[in-house]
PDB file of C-alpha atoms in Angstrom:
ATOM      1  CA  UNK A  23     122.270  84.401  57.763  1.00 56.00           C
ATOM      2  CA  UNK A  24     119.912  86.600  56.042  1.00 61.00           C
ATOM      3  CA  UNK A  25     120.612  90.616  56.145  1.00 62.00           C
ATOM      4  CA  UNK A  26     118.359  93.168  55.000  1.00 73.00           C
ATOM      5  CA  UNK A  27     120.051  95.516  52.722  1.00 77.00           C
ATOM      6  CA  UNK A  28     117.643  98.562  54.308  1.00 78.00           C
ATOM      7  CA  UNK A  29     119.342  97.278  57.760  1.00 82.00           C
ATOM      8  CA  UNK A  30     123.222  97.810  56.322  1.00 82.00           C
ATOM      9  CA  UNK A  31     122.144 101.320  54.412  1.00 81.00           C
ATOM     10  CA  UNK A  32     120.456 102.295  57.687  1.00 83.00           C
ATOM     11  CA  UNK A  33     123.820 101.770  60.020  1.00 84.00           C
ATOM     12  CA  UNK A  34     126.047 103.021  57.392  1.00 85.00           C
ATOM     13  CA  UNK A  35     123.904 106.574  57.766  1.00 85.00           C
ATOM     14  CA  UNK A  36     123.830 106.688  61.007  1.00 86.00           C
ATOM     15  CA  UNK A  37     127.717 105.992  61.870  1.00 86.00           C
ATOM     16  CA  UNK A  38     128.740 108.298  59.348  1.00 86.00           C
ATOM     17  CA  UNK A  39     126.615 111.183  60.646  1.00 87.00           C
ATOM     18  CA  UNK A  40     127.099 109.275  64.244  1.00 88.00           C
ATOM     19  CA  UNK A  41     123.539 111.287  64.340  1.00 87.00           C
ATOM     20  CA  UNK A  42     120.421 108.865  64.445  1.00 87.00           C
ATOM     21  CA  UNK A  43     118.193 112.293  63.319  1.00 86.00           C
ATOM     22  CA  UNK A  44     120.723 113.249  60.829  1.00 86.00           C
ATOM     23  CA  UNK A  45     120.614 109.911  59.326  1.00 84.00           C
ATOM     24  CA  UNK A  46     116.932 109.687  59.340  1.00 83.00           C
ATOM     25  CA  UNK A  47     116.693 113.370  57.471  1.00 82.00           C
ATOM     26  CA  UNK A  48     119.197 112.363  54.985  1.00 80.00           C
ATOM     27  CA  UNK A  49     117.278 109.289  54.239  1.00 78.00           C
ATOM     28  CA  UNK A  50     113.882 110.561  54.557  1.00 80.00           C
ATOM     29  CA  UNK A  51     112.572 108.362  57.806  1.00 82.00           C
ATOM     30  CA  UNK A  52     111.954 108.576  61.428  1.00 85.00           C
ATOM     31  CA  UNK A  53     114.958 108.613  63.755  1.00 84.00           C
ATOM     32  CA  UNK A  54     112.663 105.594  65.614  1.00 86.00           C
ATOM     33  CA  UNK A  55     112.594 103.318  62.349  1.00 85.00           C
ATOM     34  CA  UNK A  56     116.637 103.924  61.788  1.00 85.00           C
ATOM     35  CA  UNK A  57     116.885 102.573  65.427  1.00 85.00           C
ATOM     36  CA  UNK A  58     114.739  99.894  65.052  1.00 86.00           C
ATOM     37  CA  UNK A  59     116.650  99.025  61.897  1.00 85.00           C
ATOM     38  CA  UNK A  60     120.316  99.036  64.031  1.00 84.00           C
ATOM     39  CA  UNK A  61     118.634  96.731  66.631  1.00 87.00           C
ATOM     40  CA  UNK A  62     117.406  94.485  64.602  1.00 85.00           C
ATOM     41  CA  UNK A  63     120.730  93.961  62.791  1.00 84.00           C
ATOM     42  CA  UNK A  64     122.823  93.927  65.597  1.00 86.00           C
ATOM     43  CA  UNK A  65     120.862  91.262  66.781  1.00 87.00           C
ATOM     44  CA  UNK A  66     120.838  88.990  63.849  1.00 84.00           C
ATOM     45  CA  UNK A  67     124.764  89.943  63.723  1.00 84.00           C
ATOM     46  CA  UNK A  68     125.166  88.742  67.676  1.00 84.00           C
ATOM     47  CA  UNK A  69     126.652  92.018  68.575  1.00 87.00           C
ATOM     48  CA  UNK A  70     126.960  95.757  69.327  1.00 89.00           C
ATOM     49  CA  UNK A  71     127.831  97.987  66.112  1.00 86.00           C
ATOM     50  CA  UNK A  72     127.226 101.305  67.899  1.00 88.00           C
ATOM     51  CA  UNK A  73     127.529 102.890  71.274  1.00 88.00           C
ATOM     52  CA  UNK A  74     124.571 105.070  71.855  1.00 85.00           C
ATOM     53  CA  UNK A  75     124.324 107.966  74.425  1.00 80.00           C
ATOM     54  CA  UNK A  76     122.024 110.240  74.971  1.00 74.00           C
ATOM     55  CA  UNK A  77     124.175 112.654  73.577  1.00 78.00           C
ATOM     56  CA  UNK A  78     126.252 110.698  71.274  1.00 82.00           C
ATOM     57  CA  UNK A  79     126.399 107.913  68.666  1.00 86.00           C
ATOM     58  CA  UNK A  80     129.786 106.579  68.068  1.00 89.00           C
ATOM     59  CA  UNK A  81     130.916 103.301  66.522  1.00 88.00           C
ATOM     60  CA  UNK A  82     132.296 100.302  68.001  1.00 89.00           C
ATOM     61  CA  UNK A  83     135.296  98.397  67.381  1.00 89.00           C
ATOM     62  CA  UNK A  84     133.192  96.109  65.354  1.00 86.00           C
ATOM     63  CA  UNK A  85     131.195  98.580  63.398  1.00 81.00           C
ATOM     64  CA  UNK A  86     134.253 100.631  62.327  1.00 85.00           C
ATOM     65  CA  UNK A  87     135.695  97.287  60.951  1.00 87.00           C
ATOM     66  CA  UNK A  88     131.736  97.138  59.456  1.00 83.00           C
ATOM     67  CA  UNK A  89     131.890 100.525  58.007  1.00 83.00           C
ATOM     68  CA  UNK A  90     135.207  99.993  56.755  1.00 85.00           C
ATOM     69  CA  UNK A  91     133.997  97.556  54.637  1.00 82.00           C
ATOM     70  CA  UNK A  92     130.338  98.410  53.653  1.00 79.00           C
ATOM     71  CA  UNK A  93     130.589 101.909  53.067  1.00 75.00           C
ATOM     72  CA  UNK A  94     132.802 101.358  49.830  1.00 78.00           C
ATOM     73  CA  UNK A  95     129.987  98.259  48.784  1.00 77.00           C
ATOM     74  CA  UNK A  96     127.122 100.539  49.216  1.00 71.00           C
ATOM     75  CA  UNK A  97     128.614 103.260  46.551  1.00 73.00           C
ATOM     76  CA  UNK A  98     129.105 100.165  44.580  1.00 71.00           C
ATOM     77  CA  UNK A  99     125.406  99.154  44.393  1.00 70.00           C
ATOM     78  CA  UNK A 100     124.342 102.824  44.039  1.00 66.00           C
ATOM     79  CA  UNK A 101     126.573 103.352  41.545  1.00 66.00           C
ATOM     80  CA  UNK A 102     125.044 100.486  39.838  1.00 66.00           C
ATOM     81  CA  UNK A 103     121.848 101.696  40.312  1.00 64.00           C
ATOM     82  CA  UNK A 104     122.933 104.946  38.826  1.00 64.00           C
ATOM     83  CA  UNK A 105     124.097 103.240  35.727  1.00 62.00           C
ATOM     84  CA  UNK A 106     120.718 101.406  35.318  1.00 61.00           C
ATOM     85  CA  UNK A 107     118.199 104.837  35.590  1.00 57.00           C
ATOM     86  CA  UNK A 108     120.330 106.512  33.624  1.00 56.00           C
ATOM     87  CA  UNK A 109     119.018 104.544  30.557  1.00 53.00           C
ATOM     88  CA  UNK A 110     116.085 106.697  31.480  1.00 57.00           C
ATOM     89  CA  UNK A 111     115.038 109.091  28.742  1.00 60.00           C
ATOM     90  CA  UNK A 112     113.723 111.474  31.236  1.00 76.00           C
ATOM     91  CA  UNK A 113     115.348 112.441  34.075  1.00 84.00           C
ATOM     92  CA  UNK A 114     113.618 112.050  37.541  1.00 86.00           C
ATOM     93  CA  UNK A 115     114.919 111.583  41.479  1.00 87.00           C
ATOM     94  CA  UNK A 116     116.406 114.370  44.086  1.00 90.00           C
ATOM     95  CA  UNK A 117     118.899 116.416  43.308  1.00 92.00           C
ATOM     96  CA  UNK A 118     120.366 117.913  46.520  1.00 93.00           C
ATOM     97  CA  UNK A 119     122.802 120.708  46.335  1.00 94.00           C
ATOM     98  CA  UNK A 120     124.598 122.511  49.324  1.00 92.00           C
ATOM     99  CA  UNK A 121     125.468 126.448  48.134  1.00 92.00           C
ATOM    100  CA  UNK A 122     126.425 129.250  50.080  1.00 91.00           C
ATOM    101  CA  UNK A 123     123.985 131.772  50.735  1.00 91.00           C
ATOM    102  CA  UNK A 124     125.371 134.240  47.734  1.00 91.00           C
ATOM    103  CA  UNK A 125     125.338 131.053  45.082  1.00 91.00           C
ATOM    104  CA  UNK A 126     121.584 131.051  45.960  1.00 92.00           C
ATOM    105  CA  UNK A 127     120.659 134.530  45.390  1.00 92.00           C
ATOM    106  CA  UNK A 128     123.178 135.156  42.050  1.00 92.00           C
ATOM    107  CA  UNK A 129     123.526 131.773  40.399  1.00 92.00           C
ATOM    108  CA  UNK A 130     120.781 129.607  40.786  1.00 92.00           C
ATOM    109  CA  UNK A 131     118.020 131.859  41.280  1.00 90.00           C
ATOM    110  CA  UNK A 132     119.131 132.737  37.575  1.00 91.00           C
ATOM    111  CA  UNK A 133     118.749 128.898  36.388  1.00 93.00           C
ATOM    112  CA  UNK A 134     116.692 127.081  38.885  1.00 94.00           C
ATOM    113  CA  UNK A 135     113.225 128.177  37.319  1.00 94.00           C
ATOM    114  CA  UNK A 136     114.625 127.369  33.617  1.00 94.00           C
ATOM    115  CA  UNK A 137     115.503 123.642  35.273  1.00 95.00           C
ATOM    116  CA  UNK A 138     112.696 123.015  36.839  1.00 94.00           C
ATOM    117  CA  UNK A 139     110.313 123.920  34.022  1.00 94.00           C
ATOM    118  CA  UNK A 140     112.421 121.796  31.777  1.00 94.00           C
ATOM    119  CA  UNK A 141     112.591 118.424  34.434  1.00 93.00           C
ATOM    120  CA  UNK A 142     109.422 118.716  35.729  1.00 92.00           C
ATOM    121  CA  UNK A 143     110.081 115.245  37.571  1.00 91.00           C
ATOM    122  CA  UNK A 144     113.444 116.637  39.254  1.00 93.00           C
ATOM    123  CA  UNK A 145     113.535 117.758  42.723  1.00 93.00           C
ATOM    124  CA  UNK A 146     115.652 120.041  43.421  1.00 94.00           C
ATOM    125  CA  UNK A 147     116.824 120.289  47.157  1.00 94.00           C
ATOM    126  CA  UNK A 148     119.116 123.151  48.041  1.00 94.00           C
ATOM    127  CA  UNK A 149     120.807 123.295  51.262  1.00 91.00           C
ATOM    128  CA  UNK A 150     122.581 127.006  51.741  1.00 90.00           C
ATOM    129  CA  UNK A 151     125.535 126.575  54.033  1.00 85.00           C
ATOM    130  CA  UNK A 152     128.657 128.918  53.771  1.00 83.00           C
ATOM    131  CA  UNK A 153     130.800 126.062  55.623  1.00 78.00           C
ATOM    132  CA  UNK A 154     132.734 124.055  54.221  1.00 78.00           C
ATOM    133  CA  UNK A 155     131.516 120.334  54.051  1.00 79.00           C
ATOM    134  CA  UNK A 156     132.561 116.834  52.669  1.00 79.00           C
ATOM    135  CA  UNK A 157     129.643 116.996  50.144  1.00 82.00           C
ATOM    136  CA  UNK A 158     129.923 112.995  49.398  1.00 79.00           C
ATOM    137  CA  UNK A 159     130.018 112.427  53.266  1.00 76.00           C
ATOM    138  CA  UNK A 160     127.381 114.371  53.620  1.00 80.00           C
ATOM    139  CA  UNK A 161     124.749 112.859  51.088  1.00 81.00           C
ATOM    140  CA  UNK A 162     125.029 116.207  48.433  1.00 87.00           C
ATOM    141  CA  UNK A 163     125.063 115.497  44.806  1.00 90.00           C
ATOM    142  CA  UNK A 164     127.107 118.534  44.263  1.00 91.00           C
ATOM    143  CA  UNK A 165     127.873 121.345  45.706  1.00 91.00           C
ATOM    144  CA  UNK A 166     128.550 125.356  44.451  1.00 92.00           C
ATOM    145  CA  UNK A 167     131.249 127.522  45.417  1.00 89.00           C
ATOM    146  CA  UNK A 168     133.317 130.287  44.546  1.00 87.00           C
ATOM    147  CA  UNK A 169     136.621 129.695  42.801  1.00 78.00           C
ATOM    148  CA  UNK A 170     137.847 126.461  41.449  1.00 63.00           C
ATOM    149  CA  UNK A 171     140.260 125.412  44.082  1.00 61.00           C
ATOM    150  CA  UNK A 172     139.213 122.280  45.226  1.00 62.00           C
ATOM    151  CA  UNK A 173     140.225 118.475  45.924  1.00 57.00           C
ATOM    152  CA  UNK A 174     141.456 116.247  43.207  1.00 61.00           C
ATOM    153  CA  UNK A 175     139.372 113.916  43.076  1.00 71.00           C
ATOM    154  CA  UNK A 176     136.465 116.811  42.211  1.00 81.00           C
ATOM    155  CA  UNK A 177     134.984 117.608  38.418  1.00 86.00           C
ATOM    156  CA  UNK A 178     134.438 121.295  38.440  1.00 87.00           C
ATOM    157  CA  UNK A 179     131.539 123.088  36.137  1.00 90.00           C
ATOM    158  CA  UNK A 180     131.763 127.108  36.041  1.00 91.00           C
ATOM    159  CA  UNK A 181     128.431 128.358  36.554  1.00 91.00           C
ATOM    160  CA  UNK A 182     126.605 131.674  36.119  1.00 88.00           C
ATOM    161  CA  UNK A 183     129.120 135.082  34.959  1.00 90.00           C
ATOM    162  CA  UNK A 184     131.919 135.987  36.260  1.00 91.00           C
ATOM    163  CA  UNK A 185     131.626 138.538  39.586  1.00 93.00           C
ATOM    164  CA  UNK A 186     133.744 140.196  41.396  1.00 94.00           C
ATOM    165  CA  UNK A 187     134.314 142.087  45.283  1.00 95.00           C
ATOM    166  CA  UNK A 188     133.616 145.708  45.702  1.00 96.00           C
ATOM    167  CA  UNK A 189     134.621 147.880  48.808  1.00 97.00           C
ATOM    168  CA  UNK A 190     131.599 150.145  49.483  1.00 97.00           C
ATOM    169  CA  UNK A 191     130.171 152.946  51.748  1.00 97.00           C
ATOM    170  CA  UNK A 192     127.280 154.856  52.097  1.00 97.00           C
ATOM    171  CA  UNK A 193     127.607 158.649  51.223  1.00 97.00           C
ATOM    172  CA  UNK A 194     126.473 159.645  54.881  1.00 97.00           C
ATOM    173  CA  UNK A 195     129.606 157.214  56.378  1.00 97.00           C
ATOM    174  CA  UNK A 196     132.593 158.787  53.967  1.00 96.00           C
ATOM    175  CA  UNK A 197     130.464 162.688  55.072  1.00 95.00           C
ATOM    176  CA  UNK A 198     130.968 161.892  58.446  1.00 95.00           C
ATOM    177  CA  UNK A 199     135.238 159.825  56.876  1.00 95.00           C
ATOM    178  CA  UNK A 200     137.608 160.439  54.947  1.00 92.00           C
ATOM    179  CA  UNK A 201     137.600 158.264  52.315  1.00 95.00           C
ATOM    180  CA  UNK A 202     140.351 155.599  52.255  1.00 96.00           C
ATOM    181  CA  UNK A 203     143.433 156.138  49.634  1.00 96.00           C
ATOM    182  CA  UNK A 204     145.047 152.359  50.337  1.00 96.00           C
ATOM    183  CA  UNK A 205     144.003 149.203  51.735  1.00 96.00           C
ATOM    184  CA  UNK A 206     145.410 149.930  54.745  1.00 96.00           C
ATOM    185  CA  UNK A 207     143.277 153.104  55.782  1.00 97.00           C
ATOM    186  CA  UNK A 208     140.877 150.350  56.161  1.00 97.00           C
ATOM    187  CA  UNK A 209     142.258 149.721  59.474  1.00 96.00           C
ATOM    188  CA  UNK A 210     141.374 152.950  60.873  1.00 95.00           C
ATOM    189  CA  UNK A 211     137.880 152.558  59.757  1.00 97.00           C
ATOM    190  CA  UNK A 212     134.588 151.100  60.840  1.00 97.00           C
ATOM    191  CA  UNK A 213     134.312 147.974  58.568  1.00 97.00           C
ATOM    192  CA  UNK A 214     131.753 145.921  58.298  1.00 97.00           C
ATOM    193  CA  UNK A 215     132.652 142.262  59.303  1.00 96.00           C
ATOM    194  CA  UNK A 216     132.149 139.037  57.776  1.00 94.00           C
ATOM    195  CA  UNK A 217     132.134 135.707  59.849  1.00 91.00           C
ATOM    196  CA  UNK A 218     132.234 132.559  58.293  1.00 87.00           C
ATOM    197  CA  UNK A 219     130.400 129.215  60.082  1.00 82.00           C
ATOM    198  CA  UNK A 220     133.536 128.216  61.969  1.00 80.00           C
ATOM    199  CA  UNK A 221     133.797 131.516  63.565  1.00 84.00           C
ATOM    200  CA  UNK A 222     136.367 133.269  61.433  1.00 88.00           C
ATOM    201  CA  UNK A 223     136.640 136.509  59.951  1.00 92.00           C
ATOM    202  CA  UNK A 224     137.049 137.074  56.304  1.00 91.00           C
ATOM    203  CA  UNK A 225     139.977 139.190  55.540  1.00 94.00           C
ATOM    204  CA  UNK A 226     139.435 141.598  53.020  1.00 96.00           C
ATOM    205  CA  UNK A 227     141.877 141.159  49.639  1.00 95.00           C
ATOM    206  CA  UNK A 228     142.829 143.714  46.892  1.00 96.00           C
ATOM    207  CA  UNK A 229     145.790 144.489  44.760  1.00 94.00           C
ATOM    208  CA  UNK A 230     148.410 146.523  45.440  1.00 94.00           C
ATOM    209  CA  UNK A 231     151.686 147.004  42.781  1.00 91.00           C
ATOM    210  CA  UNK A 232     150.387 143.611  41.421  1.00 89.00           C
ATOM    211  CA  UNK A 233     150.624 141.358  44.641  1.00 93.00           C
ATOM    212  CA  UNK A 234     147.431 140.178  46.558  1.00 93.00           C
ATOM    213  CA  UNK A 235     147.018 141.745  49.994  1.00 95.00           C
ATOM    214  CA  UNK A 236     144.769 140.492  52.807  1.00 95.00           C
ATOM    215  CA  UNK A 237     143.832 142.870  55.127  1.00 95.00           C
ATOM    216  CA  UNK A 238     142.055 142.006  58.893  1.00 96.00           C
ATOM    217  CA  UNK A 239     139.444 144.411  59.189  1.00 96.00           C
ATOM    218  CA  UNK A 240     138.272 145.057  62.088  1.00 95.00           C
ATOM    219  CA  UNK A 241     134.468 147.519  63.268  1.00 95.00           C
ATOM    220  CA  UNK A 242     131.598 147.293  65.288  1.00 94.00           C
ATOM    221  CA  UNK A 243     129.491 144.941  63.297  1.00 96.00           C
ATOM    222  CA  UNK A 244     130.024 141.279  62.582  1.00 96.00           C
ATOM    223  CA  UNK A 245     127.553 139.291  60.110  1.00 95.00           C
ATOM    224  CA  UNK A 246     127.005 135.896  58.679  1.00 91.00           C
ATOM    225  CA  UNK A 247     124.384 137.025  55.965  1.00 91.00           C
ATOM    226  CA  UNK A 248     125.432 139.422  53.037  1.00 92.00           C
ATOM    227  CA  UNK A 249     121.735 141.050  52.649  1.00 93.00           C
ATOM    228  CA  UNK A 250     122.265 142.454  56.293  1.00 95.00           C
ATOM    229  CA  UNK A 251     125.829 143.501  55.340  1.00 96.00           C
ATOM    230  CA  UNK A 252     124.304 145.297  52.614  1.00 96.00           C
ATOM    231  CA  UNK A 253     121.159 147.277  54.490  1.00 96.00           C
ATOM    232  CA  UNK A 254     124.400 148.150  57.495  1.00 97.00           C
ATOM    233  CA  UNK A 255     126.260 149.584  54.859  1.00 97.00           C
ATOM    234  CA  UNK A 256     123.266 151.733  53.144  1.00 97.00           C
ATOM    235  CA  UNK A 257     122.303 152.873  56.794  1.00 96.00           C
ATOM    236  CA  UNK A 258     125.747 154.146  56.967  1.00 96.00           C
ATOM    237  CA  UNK A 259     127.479 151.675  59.657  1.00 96.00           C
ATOM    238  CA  UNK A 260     130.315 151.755  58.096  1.00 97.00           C
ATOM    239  CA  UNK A 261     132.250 149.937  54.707  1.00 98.00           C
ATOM    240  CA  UNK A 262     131.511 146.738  53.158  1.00 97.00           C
ATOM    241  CA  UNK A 263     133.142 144.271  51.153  1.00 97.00           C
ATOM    242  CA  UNK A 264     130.746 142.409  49.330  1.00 95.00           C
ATOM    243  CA  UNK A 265     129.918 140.560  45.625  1.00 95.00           C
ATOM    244  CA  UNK A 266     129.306 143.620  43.196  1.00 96.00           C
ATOM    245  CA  UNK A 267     126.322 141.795  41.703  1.00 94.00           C
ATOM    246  CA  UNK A 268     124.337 142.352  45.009  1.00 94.00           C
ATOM    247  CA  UNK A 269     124.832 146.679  45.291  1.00 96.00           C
ATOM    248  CA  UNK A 270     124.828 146.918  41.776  1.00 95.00           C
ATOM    249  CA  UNK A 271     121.442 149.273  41.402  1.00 95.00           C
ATOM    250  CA  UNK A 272     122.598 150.810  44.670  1.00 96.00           C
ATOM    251  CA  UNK A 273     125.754 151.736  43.258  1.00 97.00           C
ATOM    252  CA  UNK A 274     123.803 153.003  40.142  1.00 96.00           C
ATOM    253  CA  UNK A 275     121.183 155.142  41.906  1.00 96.00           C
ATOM    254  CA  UNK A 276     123.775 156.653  44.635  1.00 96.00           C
ATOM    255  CA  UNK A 277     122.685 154.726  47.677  1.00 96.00           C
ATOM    256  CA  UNK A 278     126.622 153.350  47.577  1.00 97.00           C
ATOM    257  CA  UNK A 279     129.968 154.275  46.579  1.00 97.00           C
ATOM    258  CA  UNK A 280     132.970 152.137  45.674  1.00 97.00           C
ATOM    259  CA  UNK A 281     136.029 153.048  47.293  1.00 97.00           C
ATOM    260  CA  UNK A 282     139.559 151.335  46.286  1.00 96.00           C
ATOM    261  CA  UNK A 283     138.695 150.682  42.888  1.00 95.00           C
ATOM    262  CA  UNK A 284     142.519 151.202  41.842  1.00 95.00           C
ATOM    263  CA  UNK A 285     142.783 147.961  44.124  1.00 96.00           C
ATOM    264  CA  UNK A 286     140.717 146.016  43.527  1.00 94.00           C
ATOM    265  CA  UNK A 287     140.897 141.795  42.804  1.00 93.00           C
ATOM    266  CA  UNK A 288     140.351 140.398  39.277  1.00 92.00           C
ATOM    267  CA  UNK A 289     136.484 138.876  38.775  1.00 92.00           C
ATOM    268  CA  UNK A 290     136.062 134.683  39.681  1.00 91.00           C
ATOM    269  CA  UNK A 291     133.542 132.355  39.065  1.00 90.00           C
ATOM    270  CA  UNK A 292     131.420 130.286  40.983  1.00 92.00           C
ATOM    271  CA  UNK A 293     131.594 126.583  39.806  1.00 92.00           C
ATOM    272  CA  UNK A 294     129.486 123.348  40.403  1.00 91.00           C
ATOM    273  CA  UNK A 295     131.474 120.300  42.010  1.00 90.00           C
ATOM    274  CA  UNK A 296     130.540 116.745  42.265  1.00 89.00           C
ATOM    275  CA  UNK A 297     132.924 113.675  42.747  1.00 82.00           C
ATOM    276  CA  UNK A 298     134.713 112.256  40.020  1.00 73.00           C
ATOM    277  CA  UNK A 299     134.432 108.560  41.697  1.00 59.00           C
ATOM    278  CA  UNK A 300     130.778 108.089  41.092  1.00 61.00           C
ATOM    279  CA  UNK A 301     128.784 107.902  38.150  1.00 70.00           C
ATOM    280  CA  UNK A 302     126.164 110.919  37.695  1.00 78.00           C
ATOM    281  CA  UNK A 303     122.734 110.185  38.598  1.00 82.00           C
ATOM    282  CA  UNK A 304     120.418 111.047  36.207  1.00 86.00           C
ATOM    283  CA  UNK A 305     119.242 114.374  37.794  1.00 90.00           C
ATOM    284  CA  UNK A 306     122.561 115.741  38.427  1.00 91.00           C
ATOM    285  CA  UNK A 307     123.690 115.039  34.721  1.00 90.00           C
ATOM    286  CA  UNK A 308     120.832 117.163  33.335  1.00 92.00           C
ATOM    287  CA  UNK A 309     122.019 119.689  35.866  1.00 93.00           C
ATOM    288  CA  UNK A 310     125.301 119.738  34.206  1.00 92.00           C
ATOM    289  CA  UNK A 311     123.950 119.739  30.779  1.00 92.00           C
ATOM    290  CA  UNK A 312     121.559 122.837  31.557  1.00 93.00           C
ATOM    291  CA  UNK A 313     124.315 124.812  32.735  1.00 91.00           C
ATOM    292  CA  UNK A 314     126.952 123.911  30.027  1.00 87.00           C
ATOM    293  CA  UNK A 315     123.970 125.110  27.912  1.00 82.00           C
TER     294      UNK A 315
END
């Protein structure tokens, strides 16, 4: 029996997103040609690898046993691949990176112009998602976040300087406020929230007699994007707890005002991830390089 290697990469994608149209964007093909793909190997197999809904793709009994098995073959071959282009003298392919929104606008807006002058034949493809994801699952190359907590099996890069969290107010919010002394006058106050992707809200940490407290905030307005946390904060909605970086030249001309500076967390680092497991395609290793540099 005869098997098209395009057929097995096409129904590994597609029952590990169990998503025909994420498969087909992660691959770069129609959602129609993925399922032509499936149909035609589940034919030439003699039987169903996929249950498909219109609202759902799951596996079968036999194509878990399939994906069991092929999934670790298939990062075999493209591992070997790997190994062959990166005899390459220059690098070339995708790299795709998944960042949260703030990693966009204070790390690699910093390097990403520098990069791509340098590898003209790189793509870069940035996803910004302040989730957290499998990054291998999900077809990423590597991914950027803040602090350097993460699995075992992941290499770690620091990347860009060092920045740290400021608690600030506009000058027309602590007119109309008293000011707060401690962390916990936060709780009487109108703070501005943060909510992360899976519908959390970010507790707000500081220092106090050299232990790290977390404090649930609470206020009237609740965002998923820093920039509007800022422009809520300069309008005078209330207090913000945000990267430093990004109210800098407000802080400088006025527009802001840090409050709990006696409290406040020692600076982090954002670092680059990748797995360990795999060898580096050619892109992402001149990623790593540029930044080391």
């Amino acid at each position: 029996m005869t098997i098209d290697l395009h057929e097995l990469d096409a129904f590994e994608a597609v029952a590990r997103h169990r998503s025909f149209r994420k498969a087909a964007a992660e691959r770069g093909v129609s959602a129609s040609a993925l399922s032509h793909a499936l149909r035609g190997l589940e034919e030439r197999l003699g039987v169903r690898l996929l249950h498909r809904t219109t609202r759902s793709v799951t596996p079968t009994e036999a194509g878990h046993r399939l994906l069991a098995r092929l999934a670790p073959a298939l990062r075999d071959v493209a591992d070997a691949l790997s190994d062959v282009t990166a005899l390459q003298a220059v690098p070339t392919g995708t790299l795709r990176l998944n960042v949260p929104r703030p990693a966009a606008w204070l790390v690699l807006s910093a390097i990403l112009p520098g990069f791509v002058a340098k590898y003209p034949r790189v793509k870069v493809d940035v996803v910004t998602d302040d989730g957290l994801v499998d990054i291998v699952d999900d077809g990423f190359d590597a991914g950027i976040r803040f602090g350097e907590s993460l699995a075992g099996d992941m290499v770690a890069v620091p990347v860009g300087p060092s920045q740290r969290f400021v608690c600030i107010a506009a000058p027309s919010y602590l007119n109309a406020y008293n000011a707060p002394n401690i962390p916990t006058d936060l709780l009487n106050h109108a703070c501005i929230c943060r909510r992360f992707p899976g519908g959390h809200y970010y507790n707000w940490e500081f220092l106090v007699a050299g232990k790290p407290q977390s404090i649930a905030v609470s206020g009237p307005l609740v965002f998923d994007d820093d920039m509007l946390m800022v422009q809520a904060a300069r309008d005078g909605a209330g207090i913000a707890y945000l990267y430093e970086a990004m109210v800098r030249e407000d802080l400088a001309e006025g527009r802001l005002v840090s409050l709990l500076e006696a409290f406040s967390t020692p600076p982090g680092r954002f670092f680059l991830y990748y797995s360990g497991r795999r060898h580096l395609p050619t892109a992402l290793r001149a990623f790593v390089d540029f930044i080391r540099k």
